[in-house]
Amino acid sequence: MSAKRIDGKMISQQVRIRVKSEVEKISDRITPGLAAVLVGEDPASRIYVRNKRKKCEEVGIYSEEHPLPESTSEDALLSLIDKLNQDPKIHGILVQLPLPDQIQERRILEAVLPEKDVDGFHYLNVGKLVANEPGFVPCTPLGIIEMLNTLGVEMKGANAVVVGRSNIVGKPAALLLLHRHATVTICHSRTKNLAAVCREADILIAAIGKPQFIKADMVKEGATVIDVGINRLPDGRLVGDVDFEAVQERAGAITPVPGGVGPMTIAMLLSNTLQSAKWTAGLA
Ligand code: NDP
């Protein structure tokens, strides 16, 4: 049996339509604004930031870009963050990572006001996520939950296995699933019998960064498989962390790469920026 293909493009479009209509609804009170800060010339990051700007325009979110040279000092970046923190037009500040070596990433992330931290990287928001209190949650794991909700996947009581324990994807995804009453196992590079653990999963999240790592014999029949990985093969093809062709014969539902989790990330960033503006205006 071939798995249902989870259409991230379609689900992310639904999120953007929802954001657009809410932005219109509150437009007499506030226009949400997002500032993207990009240090250096990384072409992939530039494309990503440009894409964010286009998507902001489509839903009526004001956006501005702050490209800075690779040689930017930590103090210069901190003073830009300070300006954006105080700017009433801006409700979300996004600092594109990684930052060059002369800048301490954590100092910058902690300098962003928690109420403008739409990426959910500030320790205050990390703590709120752990405590299951309202705050900003990193966009990729939030997008995963949005997908599962849209598909009607039962999280309560489900065995969820998250492979990968990064602060950006694996850990927050595990916490979000836990708060929705899944029984969660987090795996990493030192996990023993990984295949056997994965085979217990009703919901399997792969956030590893290794091309086609999850094979069909690691997947339970009928499982929902969410592939976060984005890997470029030597022949130029883009693939996920899951061996899609083989796994789709076993899974119940599976996200493709590209066109799965990827488009959800920007959609959730827009949603977080809207949320921030609503909190600012006392509308939520
Ligand atoms: P990290 O490199 O920060 O984390 C990778 C995790 O995978 C680590 O916890 C690591 O374990 C674990 N891992 C590595 N090798 C193995 C192994 N052999 N067995 C089990 N676990 C292993 O990556 P990210 O979380 O930042 O990203 C993961 C993937 O998701 C990447 O491909 C990235 O490009 C993609 N990504 C996609 C996004 C999207 O929008 N779709 C957004 C963010 C990321 P350990 O901790 O022990 O080292």
Short mmCIF file of C-alpha atoms and ligand atoms in Angstrom, two decimals, residues 48 140 163-170 187-191 194 206-210 213 227-231 241 261-263 265, ligand 1:
data_model
loop_
_atom_site.label_atom_id
_atom_site.label_comp_id
_atom_site.label_asym_id
_atom_site.label_seq_id
_atom_site.Cartn_x
_atom_site.Cartn_y
_atom_site.Cartn_z
CA TYR A 48 15.56 32.36 2.16
CA THR A 140 9.73 24.31 11.94
CA VAL A 163 15.20 11.37 15.68
CA GLY A 164 17.40 14.42 16.31
CA ARG A 165 17.76 16.55 19.45
CA SER A 166 18.69 19.99 18.14
CA ASN A 167 17.38 23.08 19.92
CA ILE A 168 15.77 24.27 16.70
CA VAL A 169 13.90 21.16 15.61
CA GLY A 170 14.21 17.91 17.60
CA CYS A 187 16.76 9.62 19.64
CA HIS A 188 20.22 10.86 18.66
CA SER A 189 23.58 9.65 17.41
CA ARG A 190 24.22 7.55 20.54
CA THR A 191 20.83 5.82 20.62
CA LEU A 194 17.60 2.96 16.65
CA ALA A 206 13.27 12.62 11.22
CA ALA A 207 15.43 15.70 11.88
CA ILE A 208 18.91 14.33 11.39
CA GLY A 209 20.58 15.94 8.39
CA LYS A 210 21.62 12.62 6.78
CA PHE A 213 18.85 7.68 6.58
CA ASP A 227 10.78 14.28 7.18
CA VAL A 228 12.44 17.52 8.26
CA GLY A 229 15.79 16.88 6.56
CA ILE A 230 17.03 18.93 3.63
CA ASN A 231 20.09 17.33 2.02
CA ASP A 241 16.37 12.19 5.91
CA VAL A 261 7.92 20.51 6.06
CA GLY A 262 9.98 23.16 4.22
CA PRO A 263 7.12 25.46 3.16
CA THR A 265 8.48 27.00 8.30
P1 NDP B 1 21.51 19.25 13.79
O1 NDP B 1 22.73 18.87 13.03
O2 NDP B 1 21.56 20.38 14.74
O3 NDP B 1 20.99 17.96 14.60
C1 NDP B 1 21.00 16.70 14.02
C2 NDP B 1 20.55 15.70 15.03
O4 NDP B 1 20.56 14.42 14.40
C3 NDP B 1 21.47 15.61 16.25
O5 NDP B 1 20.73 15.58 17.43
C4 NDP B 1 22.24 14.32 16.03
O6 NDP B 1 22.57 13.62 17.21
C5 NDP B 1 21.23 13.49 15.25
N1 NDP B 1 21.92 12.47 14.47
C6 NDP B 1 22.97 12.64 13.64
N2 NDP B 1 23.38 11.45 13.14
C7 NDP B 1 22.56 10.52 13.70
C8 NDP B 1 22.48 9.12 13.59
N3 NDP B 1 23.32 8.42 12.84
N4 NDP B 1 21.52 8.49 14.30
C9 NDP B 1 20.66 9.17 15.08
N5 NDP B 1 20.68 10.51 15.21
C10 NDP B 1 21.63 11.18 14.53
O7 NDP B 1 20.38 19.46 12.69
P2 NDP B 1 18.99 20.31 12.71
O8 NDP B 1 18.08 19.77 13.75
O9 NDP B 1 19.28 21.76 12.67
O10 NDP B 1 18.44 19.90 11.28
C11 NDP B 1 18.13 18.57 10.93
C12 NDP B 1 17.77 18.52 9.46
O11 NDP B 1 16.62 19.31 9.24
C13 NDP B 1 18.83 19.11 8.52
O12 NDP B 1 18.81 18.37 7.30
C14 NDP B 1 18.35 20.51 8.25
O13 NDP B 1 18.79 21.00 7.00
C15 NDP B 1 16.86 20.31 8.26
N6 NDP B 1 16.10 21.51 8.62
C16 NDP B 1 15.00 21.78 7.88
C17 NDP B 1 14.20 22.85 8.17
C18 NDP B 1 12.98 23.09 7.35
O14 NDP B 1 12.50 24.20 7.31
N7 NDP B 1 12.44 22.07 6.71
C19 NDP B 1 14.52 23.77 9.28
C20 NDP B 1 15.65 23.34 10.08
C21 NDP B 1 16.41 22.25 9.74
P3 NDP B 1 23.61 14.18 18.31
O15 NDP B 1 22.87 15.23 19.06
O16 NDP B 1 23.93 12.99 19.14
O17 NDP B 1 24.79 14.71 17.54
#
